Amino acid sequence: MPPEGALLESRTLRVEHMGRVDALDKIKSLIMLPDGVHVRTEDVARYFEVSTGVVRQMTARHRAELTENGMRVLRGADLRRFHSDMVSLWGAEVGKSYPQAATQLTLYTRRAVLNIAMLLRDSDIARCVRTYLLDAEDDLRKGYASLDRRVTDAESCLGGVGVALQELGPVLNRMSYRLDSLDRRLEATNQVVGAISNRLCEMSADINRVDARMDDVVHQLRDLRRSRNRR
């Protein structure tokens, strides 16, 4: 696993983790504006426990990258419309105390805040977010490696299915009712294998479900082998 500082230096690595906005709330609760989408500069500074000046400097240095990830600056009619929407969402009484920017307002999405977490050097909160991202990636790799081994084991077991069918050939006429049962089992096995191929492209949350299906396949094949041996 690369050190958390690697995210500071590599934009490519930052892009790979940009979808993990859940990491923000894993470390500390991020309080959003009433629209549930944006935060202001002071909100970002409060989250990372730094000054607003630090956030503004960070924004100035990485404006293009942050803009790609949802940061925007409102002025004129757009700013007035946004303030009106916020006051409406906040409610009449609370809205009276809503601080309105005079000429412009910088807004950040969760994605932009995560981007700042991967760029901000002098913040313990940002370091914790970076560490969480890389730890989660390492756990995900280990999970997929384990899953790959299970898939290989299952494929090895499935290789014996054809042999078992050939050995059962001479007695299939006398065991038609058992052949129907075997066909159903083979169909279930094919469905599970197909599901495994699809699940390999999904997130780690699906790994446990795939593990359970693979265990079912192994048990079914063992039962099949025991049936063959008894014959």
GROMACS .gro file of C-alpha atoms in nm:
model
  231
    1MET     CA    1   0.000   0.000   0.000
    2PRO     CA    2   0.146   0.344  -0.090
    3PRO     CA    3   0.190   0.598   0.192
    4GLU     CA    4  -0.090   0.849   0.241
    5GLY     CA    5   0.143   1.119   0.112
    6ALA     CA    6   0.134   0.956  -0.232
    7LEU     CA    7  -0.206   1.114  -0.291
    8LEU     CA    8  -0.049   1.458  -0.246
    9GLU     CA    9   0.185   1.402  -0.537
   10SER     CA   10  -0.008   1.189  -0.785
   11ARG     CA   11  -0.313   1.331  -0.960
   12THR     CA   12  -0.366   0.993  -1.128
   13LEU     CA   13  -0.390   0.829  -0.787
   14ARG     CA   14  -0.631   1.099  -0.669
   15VAL     CA   15  -0.856   1.038  -0.970
   16GLU     CA   16  -0.868   0.666  -0.886
   17HIS     CA   17  -1.011   0.745  -0.540
   18MET     CA   18  -1.236   1.038  -0.632
   19GLY     CA   19  -1.555   0.833  -0.610
   20ARG     CA   20  -1.500   0.745  -0.243
   21VAL     CA   21  -1.677   1.048  -0.096
   22ASP     CA   22  -1.804   0.820   0.182
   23ALA     CA   23  -1.455   0.846   0.334
   24LEU     CA   24  -1.530   1.203   0.448
   25ASP     CA   25  -1.805   1.103   0.691
   26LYS     CA   26  -1.606   0.799   0.805
   27ILE     CA   27  -1.353   1.040   0.955
   28LYS     CA   28  -1.571   1.335   1.057
   29SER     CA   29  -1.922   1.457   0.984
   30LEU     CA   30  -1.934   1.706   0.697
   31ILE     CA   31  -2.213   1.958   0.752
   32MET     CA   32  -2.375   2.051   0.421
   33LEU     CA   33  -2.583   2.354   0.327
   34PRO     CA   34  -2.962   2.302   0.325
   35ASP     CA   35  -2.952   2.188  -0.038
   36GLY     CA   36  -2.757   1.882   0.078
   37VAL     CA   37  -2.511   1.925  -0.211
   38HIS     CA   38  -2.276   2.213  -0.134
   39VAL     CA   39  -2.056   2.361   0.139
   40ARG     CA   40  -1.887   2.699   0.156
   41THR     CA   41  -1.521   2.785   0.211
   42GLU     CA   42  -1.575   2.836   0.584
   43ASP     CA   43  -1.749   2.495   0.606
   44VAL     CA   44  -1.453   2.328   0.437
   45ALA     CA   45  -1.212   2.505   0.673
   46ARG     CA   46  -1.419   2.395   0.974
   47TYR     CA   47  -1.418   2.035   0.854
   48PHE     CA   48  -1.040   2.020   0.808
   49GLU     CA   49  -0.976   2.235   1.117
   50VAL     CA   50  -0.770   2.492   0.926
   51SER     CA   51  -0.818   2.860   0.848
   52THR     CA   52  -1.027   2.984   0.557
   53GLY     CA   53  -0.707   3.139   0.422
   54VAL     CA   54  -0.550   2.793   0.389
   55VAL     CA   55  -0.854   2.669   0.196
   56ARG     CA   56  -0.847   2.973  -0.035
   57GLN     CA   57  -0.476   2.920  -0.106
   58MET     CA   58  -0.543   2.555  -0.183
   59THR     CA   59  -0.828   2.654  -0.413
   60ALA     CA   60  -0.611   2.905  -0.598
   61ARG     CA   61  -0.329   2.653  -0.654
   62HIS     CA   62  -0.554   2.370  -0.774
   63ARG     CA   63  -0.849   2.557  -0.922
   64ALA     CA   64  -0.866   2.355  -1.244
   65GLU     CA   65  -0.863   2.018  -1.066
   66LEU     CA   66  -1.116   2.128  -0.805
   67THR     CA   67  -1.343   2.274  -1.072
   68GLU     CA   68  -1.344   1.938  -1.249
   69ASN     CA   69  -1.469   1.786  -0.926
   70GLY     CA   70  -1.756   2.023  -0.861
   71MET     CA   71  -1.619   2.346  -0.718
   72ARG     CA   72  -1.780   2.658  -0.862
   73VAL     CA   73  -1.787   3.032  -0.799
   74LEU     CA   74  -2.122   3.214  -0.805
   75ARG     CA   75  -2.158   3.580  -0.897
   76GLY     CA   76  -2.433   3.817  -0.999
   77ALA     CA   77  -2.771   3.665  -1.079
   78ASP     CA   78  -2.650   3.311  -1.002
   79LEU     CA   79  -2.539   3.422  -0.657
   80ARG     CA   80  -2.867   3.601  -0.583
   81ARG     CA   81  -3.066   3.299  -0.700
   82PHE     CA   82  -2.859   3.066  -0.480
   83HIS     CA   83  -2.905   3.289  -0.173
   84SER     CA   84  -3.280   3.298  -0.237
   85ASP     CA   85  -3.291   2.919  -0.260
   86MET     CA   86  -3.091   2.879   0.062
   87VAL     CA   87  -3.315   3.117   0.255
   88SER     CA   88  -3.620   2.929   0.126
   89LEU     CA   89  -3.474   2.592   0.229
   90TRP     CA   90  -3.358   2.720   0.566
   91GLY     CA   91  -3.696   2.863   0.657
   92ALA     CA   92  -3.808   3.216   0.720
   93GLU     CA   93  -3.676   3.261   1.076
   94VAL     CA   94  -3.342   3.088   1.031
   95GLY     CA   95  -3.304   3.237   0.685
   96LYS     CA   96  -3.288   3.586   0.830
   97SER     CA   97  -2.949   3.504   0.982
   98TYR     CA   98  -2.814   3.324   0.674
   99PRO     CA   99  -2.480   3.492   0.583
  100GLN     CA  100  -2.494   3.615   0.225
  101ALA     CA  101  -2.176   3.681   0.027
  102ALA     CA  102  -2.156   4.035  -0.112
  103THR     CA  103  -2.002   3.977  -0.455
  104GLN     CA  104  -1.915   3.609  -0.499
  105LEU     CA  105  -1.944   3.273  -0.327
  106THR     CA  106  -1.727   2.964  -0.373
  107LEU     CA  107  -1.915   2.636  -0.336
  108TYR     CA  108  -1.776   2.285  -0.301
  109THR     CA  109  -1.941   1.950  -0.358
  110ARG     CA  110  -1.848   1.642  -0.152
  111ARG     CA  111  -1.628   1.534  -0.441
  112ALA     CA  112  -1.443   1.867  -0.432
  113VAL     CA  113  -1.399   1.840  -0.054
  114LEU     CA  114  -1.254   1.490  -0.098
  115ASN     CA  115  -1.021   1.638  -0.360
  116ILE     CA  116  -0.902   1.893  -0.103
  117ALA     CA  117  -0.847   1.614   0.151
  118MET     CA  118  -0.607   1.453  -0.096
  119LEU     CA  119  -0.420   1.782  -0.147
  120LEU     CA  120  -0.413   1.945   0.197
  121ARG     CA  121  -0.084   1.878   0.375
  122ASP     CA  122  -0.124   2.054   0.709
  123SER     CA  123  -0.444   1.896   0.839
  124ASP     CA  124  -0.473   1.590   1.061
  125ILE     CA  125  -0.827   1.535   0.931
  126ALA     CA  126  -0.704   1.536   0.569
  127ARG     CA  127  -0.429   1.289   0.658
  128CYS     CA  128  -0.683   1.060   0.822
  129VAL     CA  129  -0.902   1.072   0.510
  130ARG     CA  130  -0.606   0.983   0.288
  131THR     CA  131  -0.505   0.696   0.515
  132TYR     CA  132  -0.862   0.565   0.520
  133LEU     CA  133  -0.879   0.572   0.139
  134LEU     CA  134  -0.558   0.374   0.095
  135ASP     CA  135  -0.641   0.127   0.374
  136ALA     CA  136  -0.980   0.060   0.216
  137GLU     CA  137  -0.816   0.007  -0.124
  138ASP     CA  138  -0.572  -0.242   0.031
  139ASP     CA  139  -0.857  -0.434   0.197
  140LEU     CA  140  -1.045  -0.441  -0.134
  141ARG     CA  141  -0.743  -0.587  -0.316
  142LYS     CA  142  -0.708  -0.858  -0.054
  143GLY     CA  143  -1.078  -0.939  -0.082
  144TYR     CA  144  -1.057  -0.977  -0.460
  145ALA     CA  145  -0.744  -1.193  -0.429
  146SER     CA  146  -0.931  -1.425  -0.191
  147LEU     CA  147  -1.228  -1.432  -0.426
  148ASP     CA  148  -1.004  -1.517  -0.721
  149ARG     CA  149  -0.867  -1.817  -0.531
  150ARG     CA  150  -1.220  -1.935  -0.454
  151VAL     CA  151  -1.320  -1.902  -0.819
  152THR     CA  152  -1.015  -2.108  -0.922
  153ASP     CA  153  -1.108  -2.379  -0.670
  154ALA     CA  154  -1.465  -2.383  -0.798
  155GLU     CA  155  -1.349  -2.414  -1.159
  156SER     CA  156  -1.133  -2.711  -1.059
  157CYS     CA  157  -1.434  -2.876  -0.897
  158LEU     CA  158  -1.652  -2.808  -1.198
  159GLY     CA  159  -1.396  -2.982  -1.418
  160GLY     CA  160  -1.503  -3.313  -1.262
  161VAL     CA  161  -1.867  -3.270  -1.357
  162GLY     CA  162  -1.817  -3.397  -1.714
  163VAL     CA  163  -1.633  -3.707  -1.591
  164ALA     CA  164  -1.910  -3.779  -1.344
  165LEU     CA  165  -2.173  -3.760  -1.621
  166GLN     CA  166  -1.979  -4.006  -1.840
  167GLU     CA  167  -1.959  -4.255  -1.556
  168LEU     CA  168  -2.331  -4.223  -1.497
  169GLY     CA  169  -2.411  -4.288  -1.867
  170PRO     CA  170  -2.468  -4.668  -1.844
  171VAL     CA  171  -2.729  -4.631  -1.573
  172LEU     CA  172  -2.910  -4.313  -1.688
  173ASN     CA  173  -3.198  -4.512  -1.846
  174ARG     CA  174  -3.272  -4.674  -1.511
  175MET     CA  175  -3.235  -4.347  -1.324
  176SER     CA  176  -3.433  -4.095  -1.530
  177TYR     CA  177  -3.585  -3.939  -1.221
  178ARG     CA  178  -3.234  -3.882  -1.082
  179LEU     CA  179  -3.119  -3.738  -1.415
  180ASP     CA  180  -3.388  -3.470  -1.388
  181SER     CA  181  -3.258  -3.378  -1.044
  182LEU     CA  182  -2.900  -3.367  -1.174
  183ASP     CA  183  -3.003  -3.137  -1.461
  184ARG     CA  184  -3.151  -2.895  -1.211
  185ARG     CA  185  -2.833  -2.901  -1.008
  186LEU     CA  186  -2.619  -2.832  -1.316
  187GLU     CA  187  -2.842  -2.540  -1.410
  188ALA     CA  188  -2.808  -2.396  -1.062
  189THR     CA  189  -2.430  -2.439  -1.083
  190ASN     CA  190  -2.415  -2.254  -1.418
  191GLN     CA  191  -2.621  -1.970  -1.273
  192VAL     CA  192  -2.389  -1.938  -0.975
  193VAL     CA  193  -2.079  -1.939  -1.195
  194GLY     CA  194  -2.231  -1.671  -1.418
  195ALA     CA  195  -2.316  -1.464  -1.114
  196ILE     CA  196  -1.956  -1.492  -0.994
  197SER     CA  197  -1.822  -1.353  -1.323
  198ASN     CA  198  -2.051  -1.051  -1.293
  199ARG     CA  199  -1.979  -0.993  -0.924
  200LEU     CA  200  -1.603  -0.972  -0.989
  201CYS     CA  201  -1.662  -0.626  -1.136
  202GLU     CA  202  -1.860  -0.500  -0.839
  203MET     CA  203  -1.755  -0.343  -0.512
  204SER     CA  204  -1.637  -0.529  -0.203
  205ALA     CA  205  -1.987  -0.529  -0.057
  206ASP     CA  206  -2.076  -0.811  -0.299
  207ILE     CA  207  -1.783  -1.032  -0.201
  208ASN     CA  208  -1.961  -1.193   0.095
  209ARG     CA  209  -2.260  -1.284  -0.120
  210VAL     CA  210  -2.036  -1.439  -0.385
  211ASP     CA  211  -1.849  -1.634  -0.114
  212ALA     CA  212  -2.176  -1.781   0.004
  213ARG     CA  213  -2.271  -1.887  -0.349
  214MET     CA  214  -1.933  -2.050  -0.404
  215ASP     CA  215  -1.969  -2.244  -0.079
  216ASP     CA  216  -2.303  -2.371  -0.208
  217VAL     CA  217  -2.140  -2.484  -0.532
  218VAL     CA  218  -1.867  -2.672  -0.346
  219HIS     CA  219  -2.125  -2.848  -0.126
  220GLN     CA  220  -2.332  -2.945  -0.430
  221LEU     CA  221  -2.032  -3.087  -0.611
  222ARG     CA  222  -1.925  -3.281  -0.305
  223ASP     CA  223  -2.272  -3.429  -0.282
  224LEU     CA  224  -2.250  -3.519  -0.650
  225ARG     CA  225  -1.917  -3.690  -0.600
  226ARG     CA  226  -2.044  -3.882  -0.300
  227SER     CA  227  -2.342  -3.995  -0.509
  228ARG     CA  228  -2.104  -4.111  -0.784
  229ASN     CA  229  -1.882  -4.298  -0.541
  230ARG     CA  230  -2.180  -4.476  -0.386
  231ARG     CA  231  -2.271  -4.600  -0.730
   0.00000   0.00000   0.00000
